[in-house]
mmCIF file of C-alpha atoms and ligand atoms in Angstrom:
data_model
loop_
_atom_site.group_PDB
_atom_site.id
_atom_site.type_symbol
_atom_site.label_atom_id
_atom_site.label_comp_id
_atom_site.label_asym_id
_atom_site.label_seq_id
_atom_site.Cartn_x
_atom_site.Cartn_y
_atom_site.Cartn_z
ATOM 1 C CA MET S 186 -9.515 3.619 6.820
ATOM 2 C CA LYS S 187 -10.087 2.233 10.320
ATOM 3 C CA LYS S 188 -7.717 -0.590 11.141
ATOM 4 C CA LEU S 189 -9.182 -4.000 11.904
ATOM 5 C CA ILE S 190 -7.524 -5.854 14.753
ATOM 6 C CA ALA S 191 -8.828 -9.409 14.695
ATOM 7 C CA GLY S 192 -7.997 -12.119 17.210
ATOM 8 C CA ASN S 193 -7.929 -15.676 15.910
ATOM 9 C CA TRP S 194 -8.231 -17.853 18.980
ATOM 10 C CA LYS S 195 -7.900 -21.077 16.949
ATOM 11 C CA MET S 196 -8.777 -24.298 18.825
ATOM 12 C CA ASN S 197 -7.997 -23.118 22.325
ATOM 13 C CA GLY S 198 -9.674 -22.842 25.676
ATOM 14 C CA THR S 199 -12.736 -23.881 27.591
ATOM 15 C CA LEU S 200 -16.032 -22.061 27.641
ATOM 16 C CA ALA S 201 -15.122 -20.497 30.980
ATOM 17 C CA GLN S 202 -11.775 -19.330 29.585
ATOM 18 C CA ALA S 203 -13.462 -17.870 26.497
ATOM 19 C CA GLN S 204 -15.839 -15.947 28.713
ATOM 20 C CA ALA S 205 -13.049 -14.658 30.949
ATOM 21 C CA LEU S 206 -10.840 -13.692 28.004
ATOM 22 C CA SER S 207 -13.556 -11.811 26.138
ATOM 23 C CA ARG S 208 -14.749 -10.125 29.321
ATOM 24 C CA GLY S 209 -11.196 -9.113 30.186
ATOM 25 C CA ILE S 210 -10.501 -7.743 26.708
ATOM 26 C CA VAL S 211 -13.720 -5.698 26.724
ATOM 27 C CA ALA S 212 -12.875 -4.251 30.144
ATOM 28 C CA ALA S 213 -9.295 -3.442 29.165
ATOM 29 C CA VAL S 214 -10.382 -1.768 25.918
ATOM 30 C CA GLN S 215 -12.867 0.356 27.846
ATOM 31 C CA ASP S 216 -9.913 1.830 29.752
ATOM 32 C CA PHE S 217 -8.609 3.184 26.427
ATOM 33 C CA PRO S 218 -11.647 4.692 24.659
ATOM 34 C CA ALA S 219 -9.465 5.720 21.700
ATOM 35 C CA ILE S 220 -9.223 2.047 20.681
ATOM 36 C CA ALA S 221 -12.933 1.607 20.022
ATOM 37 C CA GLU S 222 -13.084 5.036 18.362
ATOM 38 C CA SER S 223 -10.316 4.402 15.874
ATOM 39 C CA CYS S 224 -10.169 0.627 15.387
ATOM 40 C CA ASP S 225 -12.561 -2.182 14.660
ATOM 41 C CA LEU S 226 -11.955 -5.184 16.857
ATOM 42 C CA ALA S 227 -13.018 -8.733 16.076
ATOM 43 C CA LEU S 228 -12.810 -11.867 18.168
ATOM 44 C CA CYS S 229 -12.796 -14.978 15.968
ATOM 45 C CA VAL S 230 -13.507 -17.778 18.386
ATOM 46 C CA PRO S 231 -14.207 -21.512 18.238
ATOM 47 C CA HIS S 232 -17.789 -22.372 17.262
ATOM 48 C CA PRO S 233 -18.859 -23.693 20.682
ATOM 49 C CA HIS S 234 -17.757 -20.408 22.287
ATOM 50 C CA LEU S 235 -19.546 -18.061 19.905
ATOM 51 C CA SER S 236 -22.710 -17.447 21.893
ATOM 52 C CA VAL S 237 -20.900 -16.826 25.170
ATOM 53 C CA VAL S 238 -18.496 -14.358 23.543
ATOM 54 C CA ALA S 239 -21.409 -12.746 21.671
ATOM 55 C CA ALA S 240 -23.046 -11.996 25.010
ATOM 56 C CA GLU S 241 -19.821 -10.563 26.470
ATOM 57 C CA ILE S 242 -19.246 -8.142 23.601
ATOM 58 C CA SER S 243 -22.876 -7.286 22.851
ATOM 59 C CA ASN S 244 -22.731 -3.861 24.495
ATOM 60 C CA ALA S 245 -19.078 -3.124 23.842
ATOM 61 C CA ALA S 246 -18.364 -0.401 21.285
ATOM 62 C CA GLY S 247 -16.033 -1.388 18.486
ATOM 63 C CA PHE S 248 -16.266 -5.165 18.947
ATOM 64 C CA SER S 249 -17.544 -7.743 16.489
ATOM 65 C CA LEU S 250 -17.830 -11.482 16.654
ATOM 66 C CA GLY S 251 -16.117 -13.721 14.138
ATOM 67 C CA ALA S 252 -15.914 -17.425 13.359
ATOM 68 C CA GLN S 253 -12.900 -19.296 11.996
ATOM 69 C CA ASP S 254 -14.501 -21.215 9.140
ATOM 70 C CA CYS S 255 -17.844 -21.976 7.525
ATOM 71 C CA ALA S 256 -19.155 -24.814 5.412
ATOM 72 C CA VAL S 257 -18.680 -24.918 1.662
ATOM 73 C CA THR S 258 -22.367 -25.725 1.195
ATOM 74 C CA LYS S 259 -25.485 -23.879 2.247
ATOM 75 C CA ASN S 260 -27.122 -26.529 4.444
ATOM 76 C CA GLY S 261 -28.179 -30.158 4.489
ATOM 77 C CA ALA S 262 -26.524 -33.511 5.054
ATOM 78 C CA HIS S 263 -23.002 -32.405 6.011
ATOM 79 C CA THR S 264 -22.317 -33.868 9.420
ATOM 80 C CA GLY S 265 -20.079 -31.715 11.544
ATOM 81 C CA ASP S 266 -20.133 -28.664 9.294
ATOM 82 C CA VAL S 267 -21.377 -25.247 10.375
ATOM 83 C CA SER S 268 -23.099 -23.043 7.821
ATOM 84 C CA ALA S 269 -22.557 -19.351 7.195
ATOM 85 C CA GLU S 270 -26.243 -18.845 7.942
ATOM 86 C CA MET S 271 -25.817 -20.371 11.417
ATOM 87 C CA LEU S 272 -22.876 -18.082 12.091
ATOM 88 C CA ALA S 273 -24.810 -15.000 11.040
ATOM 89 C CA ASP S 274 -27.757 -16.152 13.121
ATOM 90 C CA ILE S 275 -25.630 -16.468 16.261
ATOM 91 C CA GLY S 276 -24.308 -12.936 15.843
ATOM 92 C CA CYS S 277 -21.134 -13.175 13.770
ATOM 93 C CA ARG S 278 -20.089 -10.293 11.560
ATOM 94 C CA PHE S 279 -16.887 -11.879 10.258
ATOM 95 C CA VAL S 280 -15.763 -15.354 9.270
ATOM 96 C CA ILE S 281 -12.197 -16.372 8.472
ATOM 97 C CA VAL S 282 -11.981 -18.519 5.342
ATOM 98 C CA GLY S 283 -8.985 -20.206 3.780
ATOM 99 C CA HIS S 284 -6.668 -20.029 6.767
ATOM 100 C CA SER S 285 -3.498 -21.944 5.967
ATOM 101 C CA GLU S 286 -4.269 -24.399 8.764
ATOM 102 C CA ARG S 287 -7.563 -25.219 7.017
ATOM 103 C CA ARG S 288 -5.816 -25.409 3.658
ATOM 104 C CA THR S 289 -3.304 -27.878 5.132
ATOM 105 C CA ASP S 290 -5.354 -29.868 7.655
ATOM 106 C CA HIS S 291 -8.465 -30.159 5.482
ATOM 107 C CA ALA S 292 -7.017 -29.933 1.979
ATOM 108 C CA GLU S 293 -9.081 -26.853 1.222
ATOM 109 C CA LEU S 294 -8.639 -25.492 -2.272
ATOM 110 C CA ASN S 295 -8.955 -21.956 -3.542
ATOM 111 C CA MET S 296 -12.264 -22.820 -5.187
ATOM 112 C CA ASP S 297 -13.673 -24.069 -1.859
ATOM 113 C CA ILE S 298 -12.611 -20.839 -0.231
ATOM 114 C CA SER S 299 -14.281 -18.775 -2.922
ATOM 115 C CA LYS S 300 -17.518 -20.744 -2.375
ATOM 116 C CA LYS S 301 -17.292 -20.237 1.388
ATOM 117 C CA ALA S 302 -16.682 -16.517 0.976
ATOM 118 C CA THR S 303 -19.652 -16.229 -1.386
ATOM 119 C CA LEU S 304 -21.952 -18.073 1.016
ATOM 120 C CA ALA S 305 -20.697 -15.893 3.875
ATOM 121 C CA ILE S 306 -21.522 -12.740 1.905
ATOM 122 C CA ASP S 307 -24.955 -14.127 0.973
ATOM 123 C CA CYS S 308 -25.651 -14.427 4.705
ATOM 124 C CA GLY S 309 -24.488 -10.889 5.460
ATOM 125 C CA LEU S 310 -21.067 -11.845 6.837
ATOM 126 C CA ILE S 311 -17.731 -10.285 5.927
ATOM 127 C CA PRO S 312 -15.237 -12.987 4.924
ATOM 128 C CA ILE S 313 -11.625 -12.603 6.029
ATOM 129 C CA ILE S 314 -9.927 -14.434 3.162
ATOM 130 C CA CYS S 315 -6.444 -15.712 4.011
ATOM 131 C CA VAL S 316 -3.581 -16.045 1.562
ATOM 132 C CA GLY S 317 0.122 -16.627 2.017
ATOM 133 C CA GLU S 318 3.105 -18.531 0.714
ATOM 134 C CA THR S 319 5.155 -21.263 2.382
ATOM 135 C CA GLU S 320 8.806 -20.802 3.254
ATOM 136 C CA GLU S 321 9.841 -23.001 0.354
ATOM 137 C CA GLN S 322 7.752 -21.003 -2.095
ATOM 138 C CA ARG S 323 9.305 -17.765 -0.841
ATOM 139 C CA GLU S 324 12.839 -19.173 -1.042
ATOM 140 C CA GLN S 325 12.203 -20.205 -4.625
ATOM 141 C CA GLY S 326 11.075 -16.695 -5.467
ATOM 142 C CA GLY S 327 7.466 -17.755 -5.989
ATOM 143 C CA ALA S 328 5.729 -15.815 -3.199
ATOM 144 C CA ARG S 329 3.979 -13.306 -5.472
ATOM 145 C CA GLU S 330 2.885 -15.935 -7.922
ATOM 146 C CA VAL S 331 1.376 -18.098 -5.163
ATOM 147 C CA VAL S 332 -0.391 -15.218 -3.456
ATOM 148 C CA GLY S 333 -1.576 -13.838 -6.795
ATOM 149 C CA ARG S 334 -3.123 -17.166 -7.743
ATOM 150 C CA GLN S 335 -4.719 -17.576 -4.318
ATOM 151 C CA LEU S 336 -6.301 -14.141 -4.705
ATOM 152 C CA ASP S 337 -7.485 -14.787 -8.260
ATOM 153 C CA GLU S 338 -9.096 -18.083 -7.317
ATOM 154 C CA SER S 339 -10.231 -17.566 -3.693
ATOM 155 C CA LEU S 340 -11.964 -14.217 -3.910
ATOM 156 C CA PRO S 341 -15.708 -14.249 -4.462
ATOM 157 C CA ARG S 342 -16.957 -12.628 -7.636
ATOM 158 C CA VAL S 343 -19.426 -10.324 -5.932
ATOM 159 C CA ASP S 344 -19.530 -6.680 -4.987
ATOM 160 C CA ALA S 345 -19.500 -6.799 -1.190
ATOM 161 C CA GLU S 346 -17.204 -5.991 1.711
ATOM 162 C CA ILE S 347 -14.353 -8.441 2.061
ATOM 163 C CA VAL S 348 -11.134 -8.477 4.069
ATOM 164 C CA VAL S 349 -7.920 -10.093 2.832
ATOM 165 C CA ALA S 350 -5.371 -11.417 5.320
ATOM 166 C CA TYR S 351 -1.800 -11.926 4.141
ATOM 167 C CA GLU S 352 -0.333 -14.604 6.364
ATOM 168 C CA PRO S 353 3.003 -16.036 5.253
ATOM 169 C CA VAL S 354 2.720 -19.657 6.360
ATOM 170 C CA TRP S 355 6.275 -19.691 7.738
ATOM 171 C CA ALA S 356 5.432 -16.810 10.077
ATOM 172 C CA ILE S 357 2.319 -18.358 11.634
ATOM 173 C CA GLY S 358 2.917 -19.442 15.210
ATOM 174 C CA THR S 359 6.667 -19.587 14.656
ATOM 175 C CA GLY S 360 7.785 -16.320 16.215
ATOM 176 C CA LYS S 361 9.276 -15.347 12.823
ATOM 177 C CA THR S 362 7.714 -12.310 11.196
ATOM 178 C CA ALA S 363 8.098 -11.005 7.717
ATOM 179 C CA SER S 364 10.222 -7.854 7.605
ATOM 180 C CA PRO S 365 8.348 -4.561 7.236
ATOM 181 C CA GLU S 366 9.905 -4.266 3.740
ATOM 182 C CA ASP S 367 8.568 -7.675 2.685
ATOM 183 C CA VAL S 368 5.179 -6.926 4.209
ATOM 184 C CA ALA S 369 4.930 -3.549 2.465
ATOM 185 C CA GLU S 370 5.993 -5.116 -0.822
ATOM 186 C CA MET S 371 3.460 -7.963 -0.627
ATOM 187 C CA HIS S 372 0.616 -5.765 0.571
ATOM 188 C CA GLY S 373 1.295 -3.356 -2.295
ATOM 189 C CA PHE S 374 1.214 -6.291 -4.688
ATOM 190 C CA ILE S 375 -2.085 -7.514 -3.185
ATOM 191 C CA ARG S 376 -3.627 -4.041 -3.532
ATOM 192 C CA GLN S 377 -2.569 -3.975 -7.198
ATOM 193 C CA ARG S 378 -3.941 -7.433 -7.849
ATOM 194 C CA LEU S 379 -7.265 -6.484 -6.273
ATOM 195 C CA ARG S 380 -7.755 -4.041 -9.151
ATOM 196 C CA ASN S 381 -8.668 -6.988 -11.369
ATOM 197 C CA LEU S 382 -10.845 -8.615 -8.759
ATOM 198 C CA VAL S 383 -12.987 -6.074 -6.926
ATOM 199 C CA PRO S 384 -14.730 -2.838 -7.929
ATOM 200 C CA ASP S 385 -12.773 -0.661 -5.481
ATOM 201 C CA PRO S 386 -9.474 -2.068 -4.182
ATOM 202 C CA GLN S 387 -8.937 0.954 -1.914
ATOM 203 C CA VAL S 388 -11.777 -0.018 0.415
ATOM 204 C CA VAL S 389 -10.587 -3.594 0.982
ATOM 205 C CA ARG S 390 -8.778 -3.981 4.287
ATOM 206 C CA ILE S 391 -5.604 -6.035 3.954
ATOM 207 C CA LEU S 392 -4.490 -7.516 7.279
ATOM 208 C CA TYR S 393 -1.073 -8.902 8.119
ATOM 209 C CA GLY S 394 -0.944 -12.094 10.174
ATOM 210 C CA GLY S 395 1.941 -14.207 11.432
ATOM 211 C CA SER S 396 3.525 -13.820 14.878
ATOM 212 C CA MET S 397 2.255 -10.277 15.342
ATOM 213 C CA LYS S 398 2.857 -9.217 18.923
ATOM 214 C CA PRO S 399 3.078 -5.984 20.919
ATOM 215 C CA GLU S 400 6.809 -5.647 20.181
ATOM 216 C CA ASN S 401 6.460 -5.745 16.395
ATOM 217 C CA ALA S 402 2.891 -4.508 15.905
ATOM 218 C CA ALA S 403 3.782 -0.842 15.434
ATOM 219 C CA GLU S 404 6.299 -1.431 12.636
ATOM 220 C CA LEU S 405 3.988 -3.872 10.869
ATOM 221 C CA LEU S 406 0.830 -1.798 11.239
ATOM 222 C CA ARG S 407 2.668 1.279 10.006
ATOM 223 C CA CYS S 408 3.571 -0.352 6.672
ATOM 224 C CA PRO S 409 1.733 1.030 3.660
ATOM 225 C CA ASP S 410 -1.326 -1.022 2.710
ATOM 226 C CA VAL S 411 -1.460 -2.764 6.095
ATOM 227 C CA ASP S 412 -4.980 -2.127 7.363
ATOM 228 C CA GLY S 413 -4.875 -4.256 10.476
ATOM 229 C CA GLY S 414 -3.752 -7.554 11.898
ATOM 230 C CA LEU S 415 -4.948 -11.119 12.254
ATOM 231 C CA ILE S 416 -3.479 -12.214 15.533
ATOM 232 C CA GLY S 417 -3.206 -15.788 16.755
ATOM 233 C CA GLY S 418 -1.092 -16.522 19.826
ATOM 234 C CA ALA S 419 -0.981 -12.944 21.097
ATOM 235 C CA SER S 420 -4.790 -12.701 20.991
ATOM 236 C CA LEU S 421 -5.072 -15.295 23.753
ATOM 237 C CA GLU S 422 -3.758 -12.859 26.352
ATOM 238 C CA ILE S 423 -5.672 -9.774 27.340
ATOM 239 C CA LYS S 424 -2.576 -7.631 27.729
ATOM 240 C CA SER S 425 -0.936 -8.466 24.439
ATOM 241 C CA PHE S 426 -4.119 -8.244 22.355
ATOM 242 C CA VAL S 427 -4.993 -4.864 23.835
ATOM 243 C CA ALA S 428 -1.406 -3.638 23.419
ATOM 244 C CA ILE S 429 -1.601 -4.498 19.711
ATOM 245 C CA ALA S 430 -4.962 -2.731 19.442
ATOM 246 C CA ARG S 431 -3.355 0.367 20.968
ATOM 247 C CA GLU S 432 -0.740 0.277 18.219
ATOM 248 C CA GLY S 433 -3.660 0.160 15.797
ATOM 249 C CA VAL S 434 -4.740 3.517 17.188
ATOM 250 C CA ALA S 435 -1.254 4.993 17.026
ATOM 251 C CA THR S 436 -0.737 3.928 13.420
ATOM 252 C CA ARG S 437 -4.131 4.931 12.048
ATOM 253 C CA ASP S 438 -3.791 6.585 8.628
HETATM 254 P P1 PGA O 643 0.021 -16.304 15.046
HETATM 255 O O1 PGA O 643 -1.229 -16.771 14.150
HETATM 256 O O2 PGA O 643 -0.229 -14.852 15.403
HETATM 257 O O3 PGA O 643 -0.022 -17.196 16.258
HETATM 258 O O4 PGA O 643 1.237 -16.474 14.232
HETATM 259 C C1 PGA O 643 -1.813 -15.923 13.203
HETATM 260 C C2 PGA O 643 -2.879 -16.666 12.455
HETATM 261 O O5 PGA O 643 -2.685 -17.852 12.163
HETATM 262 O O6 PGA O 643 -3.943 -16.112 12.153
#
């Protein structure tokens, strides 16, 4: 399975910076043709930057556009929301749903995330559905239970391509990463759990996210059942994002 290396730019940058970053990443990836041949790359950017980044990557092999959230409803009187249909229309292929920052900042529940993922699929998008336990939940031995419930309740009940991202909340933006043993164990658990939830668990890409950087990407991407990365901080620099993508090539199954 091709690895998916997805940058999550979060709420960062100006339009000019988004253009320069996407242009720089495309140019740097073109210097290493193996990346586009053996990995899928996605740039998940803030809504106002989507069309500019879409133009920058439009002719670049291996690149797709992604958004970071979509509305829980199809359309209508929902001031400030952005629908899955609008994202598809502007050129997105992916949309992140259920990121822990959305779950925390906007009190999003598993059932909202399932609705968002379903709407995304209806519009032809591939949802990247995020799950992950907090530090406290892990310390109490509840990581599997939490992630299992998030999967059961957040995944859409349809037969379509989805991506799952395992992002332990305590590893996001903290510089702490889960150990390769913990990552392998949780990804194996997620793959097992998917058996009850999707027709073919083997084709679902399971990404790891949480302080992935060039120095730890190889050991994380080499773990069994790790099919790519969702990269926050390190995706905001051309060099580090491309270095991680190169590890995606080196660790391809
Ligand atoms: P991080 O973020 O790489 O900065 O930890 C990952 C994410 O939140 O998707």
